[in-house]
Structures are given as C-alpha cells and as structure tokens.
PDB file of C-alpha atoms and ligand atoms in Angstrom:
ATOM      1  CA  MET A 213      -0.017   0.015  -0.012  1.00 89.00           C
ATOM      2  CA  ILE A 214       1.201   3.459  -0.805  1.00 97.00           C
ATOM      3  CA  LYS A 215       2.617   5.341   2.221  1.00 98.00           C
ATOM      4  CA  ASN A 216       2.366   8.987   3.099  1.00 98.00           C
ATOM      5  CA  VAL A 217       6.204   9.956   3.999  1.00 98.00           C
ATOM      6  CA  ILE A 218       8.037  12.926   5.247  1.00 98.00           C
ATOM      7  CA  VAL A 219      11.838  12.717   4.831  1.00 99.00           C
ATOM      8  CA  ASP A 220      13.774  14.441   7.624  1.00 98.00           C
ATOM      9  CA  CYS A 221      17.250  14.677   6.316  1.00 98.00           C
ATOM     10  CA  ASP A 222      20.605  16.643   6.275  1.00 98.00           C
ATOM     11  CA  PRO A 223      22.020  16.061   2.710  1.00 97.00           C
ATOM     12  CA  GLY A 224      24.658  14.650   2.845  1.00 94.00           C
ATOM     13  CA  HIS A 225      25.726  12.221   0.117  1.00 97.00           C
ATOM     14  CA  ASP A 226      23.799   9.168   1.348  1.00 98.00           C
ATOM     15  CA  ASP A 227      20.632  11.272   2.192  1.00 98.00           C
ATOM     16  CA  ILE A 228      20.459  12.188  -1.405  1.00 98.00           C
ATOM     17  CA  MET A 229      20.840   8.444  -2.608  1.00 98.00           C
ATOM     18  CA  ALA A 230      17.941   7.606  -0.295  1.00 98.00           C
ATOM     19  CA  ILE A 231      15.756  10.431  -1.618  1.00 98.00           C
ATOM     20  CA  MET A 232      16.581   9.272  -5.273  1.00 98.00           C
ATOM     21  CA  SER A 233      15.239   5.713  -4.461  1.00 98.00           C
ATOM     22  CA  ILE A 234      12.168   7.232  -2.934  1.00 98.00           C
ATOM     23  CA  LEU A 235      11.564   9.242  -6.151  1.00 98.00           C
ATOM     24  CA  ALA A 236      11.966   6.206  -8.218  1.00 98.00           C
ATOM     25  CA  HIS A 237       8.972   4.588  -6.409  1.00 98.00           C
ATOM     26  CA  ARG A 238       5.842   6.682  -6.846  1.00 97.00           C
ATOM     27  CA  GLU A 239       3.758   3.483  -6.357  1.00 97.00           C
ATOM     28  CA  ALA A 240       5.232   3.090  -2.873  1.00 98.00           C
ATOM     29  CA  PHE A 241       5.636   6.499  -1.480  1.00 98.00           C
ATOM     30  CA  ASN A 242       3.427   9.521  -1.405  1.00 98.00           C
ATOM     31  CA  LEU A 243       6.281  11.924  -0.672  1.00 98.00           C
ATOM     32  CA  LEU A 244       4.500  14.752   1.143  1.00 98.00           C
ATOM     33  CA  GLY A 245       7.833  16.752   1.451  1.00 98.00           C
ATOM     34  CA  LEU A 246      11.202  16.950   2.953  1.00 98.00           C
ATOM     35  CA  THR A 247      12.360  18.653   6.212  1.00 98.00           C
ATOM     36  CA  THR A 248      15.862  19.665   6.882  1.00 98.00           C
ATOM     37  CA  VAL A 249      17.892  19.892  10.062  1.00 98.00           C
ATOM     38  CA  ASN A 250      21.321  20.674  11.400  1.00 97.00           C
ATOM     39  CA  GLY A 251      23.604  17.489  10.975  1.00 96.00           C
ATOM     40  CA  ASN A 252      26.107  16.847   8.363  1.00 96.00           C
ATOM     41  CA  ASN A 253      26.447  20.572   7.951  1.00 95.00           C
ATOM     42  CA  LEU A 254      24.683  23.620   9.179  1.00 95.00           C
ATOM     43  CA  VAL A 255      20.923  23.587   8.256  1.00 96.00           C
ATOM     44  CA  ASP A 256      21.245  26.498   5.634  1.00 97.00           C
ATOM     45  CA  ARG A 257      23.844  24.499   3.896  1.00 96.00           C
ATOM     46  CA  VAL A 258      22.124  21.189   3.864  1.00 97.00           C
ATOM     47  CA  THR A 259      18.882  22.787   2.844  1.00 98.00           C
ATOM     48  CA  ASP A 260      20.746  24.549  -0.109  1.00 97.00           C
ATOM     49  CA  ASN A 261      22.420  21.293  -1.051  1.00 98.00           C
ATOM     50  CA  LEU A 262      18.909  19.681  -1.228  1.00 98.00           C
ATOM     51  CA  LEU A 263      17.444  22.434  -3.276  1.00 98.00           C
ATOM     52  CA  LYS A 264      20.296  22.247  -5.702  1.00 98.00           C
ATOM     53  CA  VAL A 265      19.903  18.514  -6.204  1.00 98.00           C
ATOM     54  CA  LEU A 266      16.069  19.006  -6.671  1.00 98.00           C
ATOM     55  CA  THR A 267      16.932  21.537  -9.368  1.00 97.00           C
ATOM     56  CA  TYR A 268      19.342  19.234 -11.075  1.00 97.00           C
ATOM     57  CA  LEU A 269      16.619  16.536 -11.047  1.00 97.00           C
ATOM     58  CA  ASP A 270      14.015  19.145 -12.067  1.00 96.00           C
ATOM     59  CA  VAL A 271      11.768  17.823  -9.293  1.00 97.00           C
ATOM     60  CA  ASP A 272       9.701  20.466  -7.236  1.00 97.00           C
ATOM     61  CA  LEU A 273       8.988  19.162  -3.852  1.00 98.00           C
ATOM     62  CA  LYS A 274       7.961  20.857  -0.636  1.00 98.00           C
ATOM     63  CA  VAL A 275      11.098  21.590   1.489  1.00 98.00           C
ATOM     64  CA  ALA A 276      10.739  22.891   4.951  1.00 98.00           C
ATOM     65  CA  LYS A 277      13.876  23.986   7.022  1.00 98.00           C
ATOM     66  CA  GLY A 278      14.123  23.076  10.573  1.00 98.00           C
ATOM     67  CA  TYR A 279      16.213  23.329  13.667  1.00 98.00           C
ATOM     68  CA  ASP A 280      19.675  24.937  13.407  1.00 97.00           C
ATOM     69  CA  LYS A 281      21.056  23.201  16.450  1.00 97.00           C
ATOM     70  CA  PRO A 282      20.575  19.978  18.692  1.00 98.00           C
ATOM     71  CA  LEU A 283      18.496  20.317  21.838  1.00 98.00           C
ATOM     72  CA  VAL A 284      21.381  20.495  24.245  1.00 97.00           C
ATOM     73  CA  TYR A 285      24.707  20.345  22.471  1.00 96.00           C
ATOM     74  CA  ASP A 286      26.290  22.708  20.054  1.00 93.00           C
ATOM     75  CA  ALA A 287      26.078  22.294  16.169  1.00 92.00           C
ATOM     76  CA  ASP A 288      29.187  20.105  15.184  1.00 87.00           C
ATOM     77  CA  PRO A 289      29.288  19.608  11.172  1.00 83.00           C
ATOM     78  CA  GLN A 290      30.557  16.276   9.943  1.00 80.00           C
ATOM     79  CA  ILE A 291      33.793  16.250   8.060  1.00 79.00           C
ATOM     80  CA  ALA A 292      32.815  13.233   5.992  1.00 81.00           C
ATOM     81  CA  HIS A 293      30.783  14.995   3.574  1.00 84.00           C
ATOM     82  CA  GLY A 294      33.188  17.826   2.885  1.00 87.00           C
ATOM     83  CA  GLU A 295      33.002  21.693   3.220  1.00 86.00           C
ATOM     84  CA  SER A 296      29.640  22.071   1.715  1.00 89.00           C
ATOM     85  CA  GLY A 297      28.113  18.880   3.260  1.00 91.00           C
ATOM     86  CA  LEU A 298      27.706  17.564  -0.373  1.00 95.00           C
ATOM     87  CA  ASP A 299      31.241  17.854  -1.815  1.00 94.00           C
ATOM     88  CA  GLY A 300      31.732  16.212  -5.250  1.00 95.00           C
ATOM     89  CA  PRO A 301      28.889  16.798  -7.629  1.00 96.00           C
ATOM     90  CA  VAL A 302      28.708  19.973  -9.744  1.00 95.00           C
ATOM     91  CA  LEU A 303      25.208  21.413  -9.039  1.00 97.00           C
ATOM     92  CA  PRO A 304      23.229  24.196 -10.530  1.00 97.00           C
ATOM     93  CA  ALA A 305      22.146  27.206  -8.430  1.00 97.00           C
ATOM     94  CA  SER A 306      18.744  26.408  -6.788  1.00 97.00           C
ATOM     95  CA  LYS A 307      15.606  27.518  -8.762  1.00 97.00           C
ATOM     96  CA  PHE A 308      13.303  26.409  -5.858  1.00 98.00           C
ATOM     97  CA  SER A 309      13.010  27.643  -2.511  1.00 98.00           C
ATOM     98  CA  VAL A 310      11.805  26.333   0.859  1.00 98.00           C
ATOM     99  CA  VAL A 311       8.206  26.665   1.966  1.00 98.00           C
ATOM    100  CA  ASP A 312       7.356  29.466   4.345  1.00 98.00           C
ATOM    101  CA  MET A 313       6.825  27.296   7.339  1.00 98.00           C
ATOM    102  CA  HIS A 314       9.248  25.772   9.929  1.00 98.00           C
ATOM    103  CA  ALA A 315       9.785  22.012   9.553  1.00 98.00           C
ATOM    104  CA  ILE A 316       7.712  20.989  12.547  1.00 98.00           C
ATOM    105  CA  GLU A 317       4.883  23.221  11.453  1.00 98.00           C
ATOM    106  CA  PHE A 318       5.033  21.414   8.095  1.00 98.00           C
ATOM    107  CA  MET A 319       4.961  18.097   9.945  1.00 98.00           C
ATOM    108  CA  LYS A 320       1.927  19.250  11.841  1.00 98.00           C
ATOM    109  CA  GLN A 321       0.203  20.395   8.789  1.00 98.00           C
ATOM    110  CA  MET A 322       0.868  16.982   7.044  1.00 98.00           C
ATOM    111  CA  ALA A 323      -0.220  15.028  10.150  1.00 98.00           C
ATOM    112  CA  GLN A 324      -3.491  16.975  10.509  1.00 98.00           C
ATOM    113  CA  THR A 325      -4.280  16.667   6.754  1.00 98.00           C
ATOM    114  CA  HIS A 326      -3.524  12.874   6.383  1.00 98.00           C
ATOM    115  CA  ASP A 327      -4.704   9.792   7.911  1.00 97.00           C
ATOM    116  CA  LYS A 328      -1.318   8.393   8.834  1.00 98.00           C
ATOM    117  CA  ILE A 329       2.172   9.356   7.938  1.00 98.00           C
ATOM    118  CA  THR A 330       5.668   7.755   8.187  1.00 98.00           C
ATOM    119  CA  ILE A 331       8.825   9.760   9.023  1.00 98.00           C
ATOM    120  CA  ILE A 332      11.904   8.535   7.311  1.00 99.00           C
ATOM    121  CA  ALA A 333      14.542  10.145   9.559  1.00 99.00           C
ATOM    122  CA  LEU A 334      18.098  10.370   8.123  1.00 98.00           C
ATOM    123  CA  ALA A 335      19.606  12.956  10.474  1.00 98.00           C
ATOM    124  CA  PRO A 336      19.984  13.932  13.967  1.00 98.00           C
ATOM    125  CA  LEU A 337      16.348  13.723  15.539  1.00 98.00           C
ATOM    126  CA  THR A 338      15.958  17.306  16.529  1.00 98.00           C
ATOM    127  CA  ASN A 339      12.984  18.054  14.237  1.00 98.00           C
ATOM    128  CA  VAL A 340      11.204  14.773  15.002  1.00 98.00           C
ATOM    129  CA  ALA A 341      11.596  15.109  18.743  1.00 98.00           C
ATOM    130  CA  LEU A 342      10.477  18.742  18.907  1.00 98.00           C
ATOM    131  CA  PHE A 343       7.573  17.887  16.739  1.00 98.00           C
ATOM    132  CA  LEU A 344       6.523  15.268  19.064  1.00 98.00           C
ATOM    133  CA  LYS A 345       6.956  17.440  22.048  1.00 98.00           C
ATOM    134  CA  THR A 346       5.193  20.497  20.675  1.00 98.00           C
ATOM    135  CA  TYR A 347       2.248  18.424  19.254  1.00 98.00           C
ATOM    136  CA  PRO A 348       1.706  15.403  21.329  1.00 98.00           C
ATOM    137  CA  GLU A 349      -1.954  15.086  20.267  1.00 98.00           C
ATOM    138  CA  LEU A 350      -0.578  14.378  16.722  1.00 98.00           C
ATOM    139  CA  LYS A 351       1.502  11.379  17.802  1.00 98.00           C
ATOM    140  CA  GLU A 352      -1.260   8.865  16.794  1.00 98.00           C
ATOM    141  CA  LYS A 353      -0.939  10.086  13.223  1.00 98.00           C
ATOM    142  CA  ILE A 354       2.526   8.806  13.023  1.00 98.00           C
ATOM    143  CA  GLU A 355       2.392   5.215  11.842  1.00 98.00           C
ATOM    144  CA  CYS A 356       6.077   4.653  12.180  1.00 98.00           C
ATOM    145  CA  ILE A 357       9.522   6.442  12.569  1.00 98.00           C
ATOM    146  CA  THR A 358      12.094   4.452  10.495  1.00 98.00           C
ATOM    147  CA  LEU A 359      15.520   5.920  11.058  1.00 98.00           C
ATOM    148  CA  MET A 360      19.049   5.498  10.136  1.00 98.00           C
ATOM    149  CA  GLY A 361      21.110   5.726  13.439  1.00 98.00           C
ATOM    150  CA  GLY A 362      22.743   3.953  16.187  1.00 98.00           C
ATOM    151  CA  SER A 363      24.796   0.882  16.529  1.00 98.00           C
ATOM    152  CA  ARG A 364      24.818  -2.551  18.267  1.00 98.00           C
ATOM    153  CA  SER A 365      28.643  -2.569  19.049  1.00 96.00           C
ATOM    154  CA  SER A 366      30.389  -0.096  16.866  1.00 96.00           C
ATOM    155  CA  GLY A 367      30.706   3.661  16.177  1.00 96.00           C
ATOM    156  CA  ASN A 368      31.684   6.175  13.446  1.00 95.00           C
ATOM    157  CA  ILE A 369      32.084   9.187  15.808  1.00 95.00           C
ATOM    158  CA  LEU A 370      32.944   7.630  19.080  1.00 96.00           C
ATOM    159  CA  LYS A 371      33.976   3.900  19.410  1.00 96.00           C
ATOM    160  CA  ARG A 372      30.262   3.147  20.371  1.00 96.00           C
ATOM    161  CA  SER A 373      28.500   6.121  18.926  1.00 97.00           C
ATOM    162  CA  GLU A 374      26.939   6.679  15.480  1.00 98.00           C
ATOM    163  CA  PHE A 375      26.599  10.224  14.196  1.00 97.00           C
ATOM    164  CA  ASN A 376      22.893  10.839  13.932  1.00 98.00           C
ATOM    165  CA  ILE A 377      22.273   9.810  17.616  1.00 98.00           C
ATOM    166  CA  TYR A 378      25.587  11.317  18.823  1.00 98.00           C
ATOM    167  CA  ALA A 379      24.838  14.737  17.391  1.00 97.00           C
ATOM    168  CA  ASP A 380      21.605  15.074  19.284  1.00 98.00           C
ATOM    169  CA  PRO A 381      21.232  12.189  21.955  1.00 98.00           C
ATOM    170  CA  HIS A 382      18.445  14.159  23.764  1.00 98.00           C
ATOM    171  CA  ALA A 383      16.259  14.241  20.649  1.00 98.00           C
ATOM    172  CA  ALA A 384      16.916  10.501  20.232  1.00 98.00           C
ATOM    173  CA  ASP A 385      15.872   9.756  23.758  1.00 98.00           C
ATOM    174  CA  ILE A 386      12.443  11.519  23.041  1.00 98.00           C
ATOM    175  CA  VAL A 387      11.880   9.531  19.933  1.00 98.00           C
ATOM    176  CA  PHE A 388      12.778   6.153  21.387  1.00 98.00           C
ATOM    177  CA  LYS A 389      10.544   6.860  24.385  1.00 98.00           C
ATOM    178  CA  SER A 390       7.612   8.038  22.357  1.00 98.00           C
ATOM    179  CA  ASN A 391       5.703   4.662  22.019  1.00 98.00           C
ATOM    180  CA  ILE A 392       5.497   5.165  18.396  1.00 98.00           C
ATOM    181  CA  PRO A 393       6.618   2.171  16.338  1.00 98.00           C
ATOM    182  CA  VAL A 394      10.332   2.910  15.603  1.00 98.00           C
ATOM    183  CA  ILE A 395      12.447   0.920  13.118  1.00 98.00           C
ATOM    184  CA  MET A 396      16.178   1.291  13.602  1.00 98.00           C
ATOM    185  CA  SER A 397      18.761   0.754  10.768  1.00 98.00           C
ATOM    186  CA  ASP A 398      21.975   0.977  12.608  1.00 98.00           C
ATOM    187  CA  ILE A 399      25.613   1.000  11.386  1.00 98.00           C
ATOM    188  CA  GLU A 400      25.897  -2.763  11.393  1.00 98.00           C
ATOM    189  CA  ILE A 401      23.041  -3.442   8.988  1.00 98.00           C
ATOM    190  CA  CYS A 402      24.447  -0.532   6.928  1.00 98.00           C
ATOM    191  CA  LEU A 403      27.649  -2.175   6.710  1.00 98.00           C
ATOM    192  CA  GLU A 404      25.991  -5.441   5.643  1.00 98.00           C
ATOM    193  CA  CYS A 405      24.344  -3.302   2.810  1.00 98.00           C
ATOM    194  CA  SER A 406      27.599  -1.940   1.492  1.00 98.00           C
ATOM    195  CA  THR A 407      27.806  -1.022  -2.256  1.00 98.00           C
ATOM    196  CA  ASP A 408      30.752  -2.218  -4.222  1.00 98.00           C
ATOM    197  CA  HIS A 409      33.067   0.273  -5.682  1.00 98.00           C
ATOM    198  CA  GLU A 410      33.161  -1.538  -8.895  1.00 97.00           C
ATOM    199  CA  MET A 411      29.344  -0.912  -9.139  1.00 98.00           C
ATOM    200  CA  ILE A 412      29.785   2.824  -8.346  1.00 98.00           C
ATOM    201  CA  ASP A 413      32.506   3.153 -11.119  1.00 97.00           C
ATOM    202  CA  GLY A 414      29.983   1.475 -13.531  1.00 97.00           C
ATOM    203  CA  LEU A 415      27.662   4.440 -13.181  1.00 98.00           C
ATOM    204  CA  LYS A 416      30.057   6.599 -15.150  1.00 96.00           C
ATOM    205  CA  GLY A 417      28.861   7.613 -18.643  1.00 94.00           C
ATOM    206  CA  LYS A 418      25.177   6.086 -18.006  1.00 96.00           C
ATOM    207  CA  GLY A 419      23.349   9.220 -18.498  1.00 96.00           C
ATOM    208  CA  TYR A 420      22.353  12.590 -16.575  1.00 97.00           C
ATOM    209  CA  VAL A 421      20.880  10.913 -13.466  1.00 97.00           C
ATOM    210  CA  HIS A 422      23.660   8.343 -13.152  1.00 98.00           C
ATOM    211  CA  GLU A 423      26.363  11.077 -13.553  1.00 97.00           C
ATOM    212  CA  LEU A 424      24.981  12.781 -10.287  1.00 97.00           C
ATOM    213  CA  ALA A 425      24.879   9.382  -8.588  1.00 98.00           C
ATOM    214  CA  TYR A 426      28.388   8.600  -9.596  1.00 98.00           C
ATOM    215  CA  ALA A 427      29.706  12.048  -8.392  1.00 97.00           C
ATOM    216  CA  ILE A 428      28.014  11.630  -5.005  1.00 97.00           C
ATOM    217  CA  LEU A 429      28.953   8.010  -4.415  1.00 97.00           C
ATOM    218  CA  GLU A 430      32.482   8.432  -5.698  1.00 96.00           C
ATOM    219  CA  PHE A 431      33.109  11.231  -3.333  1.00 95.00           C
ATOM    220  CA  PHE A 432      31.342   9.361  -0.514  1.00 93.00           C
ATOM    221  CA  SER A 433      33.359   6.182  -1.055  1.00 95.00           C
ATOM    222  CA  GLN A 434      36.717   7.968  -0.966  1.00 93.00           C
ATOM    223  CA  TYR A 435      37.169   7.221   2.584  1.00 92.00           C
ATOM    224  CA  ASN A 436      36.801   3.631   2.113  1.00 95.00           C
ATOM    225  CA  ARG A 437      38.728   3.530  -1.202  1.00 95.00           C
ATOM    226  CA  LYS A 438      41.673   5.169   0.620  1.00 93.00           C
ATOM    227  CA  ARG A 439      41.661   2.312   2.963  1.00 95.00           C
ATOM    228  CA  ASN A 440      41.667  -0.318   0.093  1.00 95.00           C
ATOM    229  CA  LYS A 441      38.164  -1.413   0.888  1.00 96.00           C
ATOM    230  CA  ASP A 442      36.173  -2.661  -2.140  1.00 97.00           C
ATOM    231  CA  SER A 443      32.742  -1.508  -1.026  1.00 98.00           C
ATOM    232  CA  SER A 444      31.009   1.379   1.041  1.00 97.00           C
ATOM    233  CA  PRO A 445      28.011   1.678   3.138  1.00 98.00           C
ATOM    234  CA  VAL A 446      25.496   4.163   1.776  1.00 98.00           C
ATOM    235  CA  PHE A 447      23.849   4.578   5.299  1.00 98.00           C
ATOM    236  CA  ASP A 448      20.702   6.434   4.731  1.00 98.00           C
ATOM    237  CA  LEU A 449      19.597   4.249   1.748  1.00 98.00           C
ATOM    238  CA  VAL A 450      18.936   1.390   4.171  1.00 98.00           C
ATOM    239  CA  PRO A 451      15.663   2.487   5.755  1.00 98.00           C
ATOM    240  CA  VAL A 452      14.275   3.296   2.370  1.00 98.00           C
ATOM    241  CA  MET A 453      15.320  -0.186   0.959  1.00 98.00           C
ATOM    242  CA  GLN A 454      13.958  -1.659   3.995  1.00 98.00           C
ATOM    243  CA  MET A 455      10.498  -0.244   3.245  1.00 98.00           C
ATOM    244  CA  LEU A 456      10.647  -1.101  -0.320  1.00 98.00           C
ATOM    245  CA  HIS A 457      11.842  -4.634   0.115  1.00 98.00           C
ATOM    246  CA  PRO A 458      11.202  -5.846   3.713  1.00 98.00           C
ATOM    247  CA  GLU A 459      11.536  -9.399   2.724  1.00 98.00           C
ATOM    248  CA  LEU A 460      15.254  -8.726   2.106  1.00 98.00           C
ATOM    249  CA  PHE A 461      15.935  -8.393   5.913  1.00 98.00           C
ATOM    250  CA  THR A 462      15.629 -10.157   9.268  1.00 98.00           C
ATOM    251  CA  TYR A 463      14.385  -8.335  12.260  1.00 98.00           C
ATOM    252  CA  LYS A 464      14.599  -8.383  16.036  1.00 98.00           C
ATOM    253  CA  LYS A 465      12.491  -6.466  18.616  1.00 98.00           C
ATOM    254  CA  CYS A 466      14.599  -4.806  21.211  1.00 98.00           C
ATOM    255  CA  GLN A 467      14.747  -2.093  23.753  1.00 98.00           C
ATOM    256  CA  VAL A 468      17.031   0.833  22.778  1.00 98.00           C
ATOM    257  CA  ASP A 469      18.028   3.362  25.459  1.00 98.00           C
ATOM    258  CA  ILE A 470      20.226   6.360  24.688  1.00 98.00           C
ATOM    259  CA  GLU A 471      23.223   7.521  26.609  1.00 98.00           C
ATOM    260  CA  LEU A 472      22.858  11.335  26.868  1.00 98.00           C
ATOM    261  CA  GLU A 473      26.480  11.998  28.092  1.00 95.00           C
ATOM    262  CA  GLY A 474      29.799  10.477  28.531  1.00 92.00           C
ATOM    263  CA  VAL A 475      33.223  11.128  27.199  1.00 93.00           C
ATOM    264  CA  HIS A 476      33.342   7.739  25.487  1.00 93.00           C
ATOM    265  CA  THR A 477      29.700   7.026  25.275  1.00 95.00           C
ATOM    266  CA  ARG A 478      27.627  10.181  24.399  1.00 97.00           C
ATOM    267  CA  GLY A 479      24.972   8.868  21.816  1.00 98.00           C
ATOM    268  CA  MET A 480      25.497   5.258  22.513  1.00 98.00           C
ATOM    269  CA  THR A 481      22.419   3.172  21.644  1.00 98.00           C
ATOM    270  CA  VAL A 482      22.329   0.699  24.462  1.00 98.00           C
ATOM    271  CA  VAL A 483      20.301  -2.408  22.844  1.00 98.00           C
ATOM    272  CA  SER A 484      18.793  -5.005  25.320  1.00 98.00           C
ATOM    273  CA  GLU A 485      15.795  -7.165  25.499  1.00 98.00           C
ATOM    274  CA  GLY A 486      12.593  -5.326  25.127  1.00 97.00           C
ATOM    275  CA  GLU A 487      10.188  -3.824  22.697  1.00 96.00           C
ATOM    276  CA  ASN A 488      10.464  -0.184  21.808  1.00 98.00           C
ATOM    277  CA  CYS A 489      12.205  -0.739  18.631  1.00 98.00           C
ATOM    278  CA  LEU A 490      12.358  -3.028  15.635  1.00 98.00           C
ATOM    279  CA  LEU A 491      16.002  -3.540  14.836  1.00 98.00           C
ATOM    280  CA  VAL A 492      16.812  -4.316  11.157  1.00 98.00           C
ATOM    281  CA  GLU A 493      19.122  -7.178  12.055  1.00 98.00           C
ATOM    282  CA  HIS A 494      20.552  -8.857   8.930  1.00 98.00           C
ATOM    283  CA  LEU A 495      20.391  -8.499   5.129  1.00 98.00           C
ATOM    284  CA  ASN A 496      19.699 -11.831   3.272  1.00 98.00           C
ATOM    285  CA  ASP A 497      20.941 -11.043  -0.106  1.00 98.00           C
ATOM    286  CA  ARG A 498      23.429  -8.184  -0.762  1.00 98.00           C
ATOM    287  CA  THR A 499      23.548  -8.712  -4.655  1.00 98.00           C
ATOM    288  CA  LEU A 500      19.799  -8.316  -4.872  1.00 98.00           C
ATOM    289  CA  TYR A 501      19.858  -5.372  -2.567  1.00 98.00           C
ATOM    290  CA  ASN A 502      22.308  -3.529  -4.638  1.00 98.00           C
ATOM    291  CA  GLN A 503      20.549  -4.765  -7.953  1.00 98.00           C
ATOM    292  CA  TYR A 504      17.331  -2.993  -6.717  1.00 98.00           C
ATOM    293  CA  PHE A 505      19.298   0.139  -5.844  1.00 98.00           C
ATOM    294  CA  MET A 506      20.914   0.233  -9.377  1.00 98.00           C
ATOM    295  CA  GLU A 507      17.421  -0.307 -10.951  1.00 98.00           C
ATOM    296  CA  ASP A 508      16.130   2.634  -8.998  1.00 98.00           C
ATOM    297  CA  LEU A 509      18.672   4.798 -10.714  1.00 98.00           C
ATOM    298  CA  SER A 510      17.735   3.431 -14.094  1.00 98.00           C
ATOM    299  CA  ILE A 511      14.037   4.186 -13.422  1.00 98.00           C
ATOM    300  CA  LEU A 512      14.864   7.851 -12.636  1.00 97.00           C
ATOM    301  CA  GLU A 513      17.055   8.066 -15.635  1.00 97.00           C
ATOM    302  CA  GLU A 514      14.292   6.717 -17.891  1.00 96.00           C
ATOM    303  CA  ARG A 515      11.867   9.218 -16.360  1.00 94.00           C
ATOM    304  CA  TYR A 516      14.179  12.093 -16.661  1.00 91.00           C
ATOM    305  CA  SER A 517      15.004  11.417 -20.554  1.00 86.00           C
ATOM    306  CA  SER A 518      11.344  10.798 -21.361  1.00 86.00           C
ATOM    307  CA  SER A 519      10.401  14.215 -19.791  1.00 84.00           C
ATOM    308  CA  ARG A 520      13.010  16.147 -21.762  1.00 78.00           C
TER     309      ARG A 520
HETATM  310  C1  LIG B 781      24.846   9.017   9.133  1.00 80.01           C
HETATM  311  O1  LIG B 781      25.566  10.183   9.490  1.00 80.01           O
HETATM  312  C2  LIG B 781      25.557  10.985   8.302  1.00 80.01           C
HETATM  313  O2  LIG B 781      26.913  11.395   8.099  1.00 80.01           O
HETATM  314  C3  LIG B 781      24.973  10.406   7.180  1.00 80.01           C
HETATM  315  O3  LIG B 781      24.248  11.090   6.352  1.00 80.01           O
HETATM  316  C4  LIG B 781      24.151   9.303   7.783  1.00 80.01           C
HETATM  317  O4  LIG B 781      22.735   9.746   8.085  1.00 80.01           O
HETATM  318  C5  LIG B 781      25.761   7.856   9.295  1.00 80.01           C
HETATM  319  O5  LIG B 781      26.155   7.779  10.400  1.00 80.01           O
HETATM  320 CA1  LIG B 782      22.007  11.729   6.787  1.00 80.01          CA
END
C-alpha cells in the first residue's frame, strides 16, 4: 500500500541516494515533503544542497527548513561530507525555495491533513523530537518512524556512537521513548548493505541521473577507497530499501536506550531485550539489494530522459 512519507534529512551524500530511491517509487511512496535539520552541516547549507539536487533533477517538492542546532549540544558539522556537506557533484544554483513554514509546522500540517504518515529520519532527530513534544496530540497520526542511526557494538564518531544519535542524543531519547513504532537501521546493518566500488564506477557515462549518482557516491566512497576497501555503506539508503523490500531483511524486537552524556559514550544506543524498537538485524541478499538500488537509478534516468 502506498505510504504518506516525510523525509527528515541533512544532505549529505547518502541522504540524496535515499531520496533518489524514494523518487523512483511513486507506487510505494506519496512523498509529502522533505524537512531539513542541522547535521552533516549547518541547516542552511544542507537545505541549499537539497534544493540544488532537486533543481538538477528538475523535481519540485515541498522543502521545510528545521532546527539549526541540537536540543542541548552545539552544532558540530561532519567532516565526512566535505566543506559544503555535499562535496563532489557540480550542481546548478537552486531554482526552488523552501516553504514559508518551519519543519515542525510542516509536519503538523501533514499530520493534520492525512490519515497516517511515516517519518523517514536520516539525520539527527531534533525536528522529529520537537514535533512530538510540541504537538503530542498528533502522535497517533505517526504510523512509524524509521530511522538511520545508532549501533549495536560499533561507532563512527566515538567507538560506540553513531553520528545521527551522537549529534543530538536528547532528541533520540525522546523518539525512542515516544511509544511510536520505531524501526532502527544501525551502522551494522548499513555495513552489511555496502555497495561495491566496482558498481559505483559502473555508473560513469550512463546518463544524466547516473552522473549525479556517480559524483555523489564516488566522493562518499573515498574514505573506504583510501583504506583499500572494495565497498562502502550508503547509510541512509537502508531504511528506504527496508521499506521497499522488507523481505530482504531479518528483524529483532529490542529495547534501545540512549546514553545522553559521557566522554566515550555520548549517543551510544544501548540495545537490550525489550520492545520499543524493531531492529533491522541482517540482510539476506546483498547482490539483490544492490541490484534494486541500481534499478532505482535506471527508473529515474528513464523518467528524466522521457520528460525532456
Ligand atoms: C549518518 O550520518 C551522516 O553522516 C549520514 O548522512 C548518515 O545519516 C551515518 O552515521
Ligand atoms: Ca544523513
């Protein structure tokens, strides 16, 4: 059944790949709009990055800008995405602008005007948490929050902390305590879903949409290429692929508690027995996963070229 979705994001290379897969599937997603938040870079930059990509793809969507800093900690941009937050692709100046409404007001309006909505959260959870705190009466309209974040035993900022949760642990705490169904795609499942560099190289010269995907993924994979790895995780793509192809994964119900402080543990997701979260545990078929991902790019390419 088609789902009403809002994507909360901080583009960010992998955010864009996730959005591209969503755009490829109009039969599965009614994309109500995108909200942006401080994360990979300052909110103005990530919003601008998103609008430029939408301009490149010539897709006019509702974009609402959200919070410019976490609930308690300071804004602290990621270095992994370069100076702009989306280094690599050459993008046109934006011909679109944001809606005249804060991200949480946009979420409110969408929740009020639709039966149920799903939030696909690909960034620190500041917008989502403050929406839930500000409009608790609309919680029941949220069918699910499916997020990229957290880890079972690893980390990419601290040894045990993943960026999206580390950046705003207080917001994550609100989300995991909300009693709304939460699906968590953590670092471990994202690593299982890595995309081969050979596949990324194969995008070159395949057309306008593929060129963008290539420039994004090529930059994003540099970290792993320099370390002689032959594949890279495209983190934010995972919750989208999980929605599109749930049968590709195994799942486990668990309890996730958030460490709010700690020199070594800020933002750690403490996973134990319980029920406040559905963990995307393992991937059954990486070849098929990546084949679906490549097909999404071809769908967009075809659509783009037939509309020229
Ligand atoms: C997450 O942090 C960001 O750098 C990515 O966009 C992703 O959402 C991975 O830890
Ligand atoms: Ca992100």
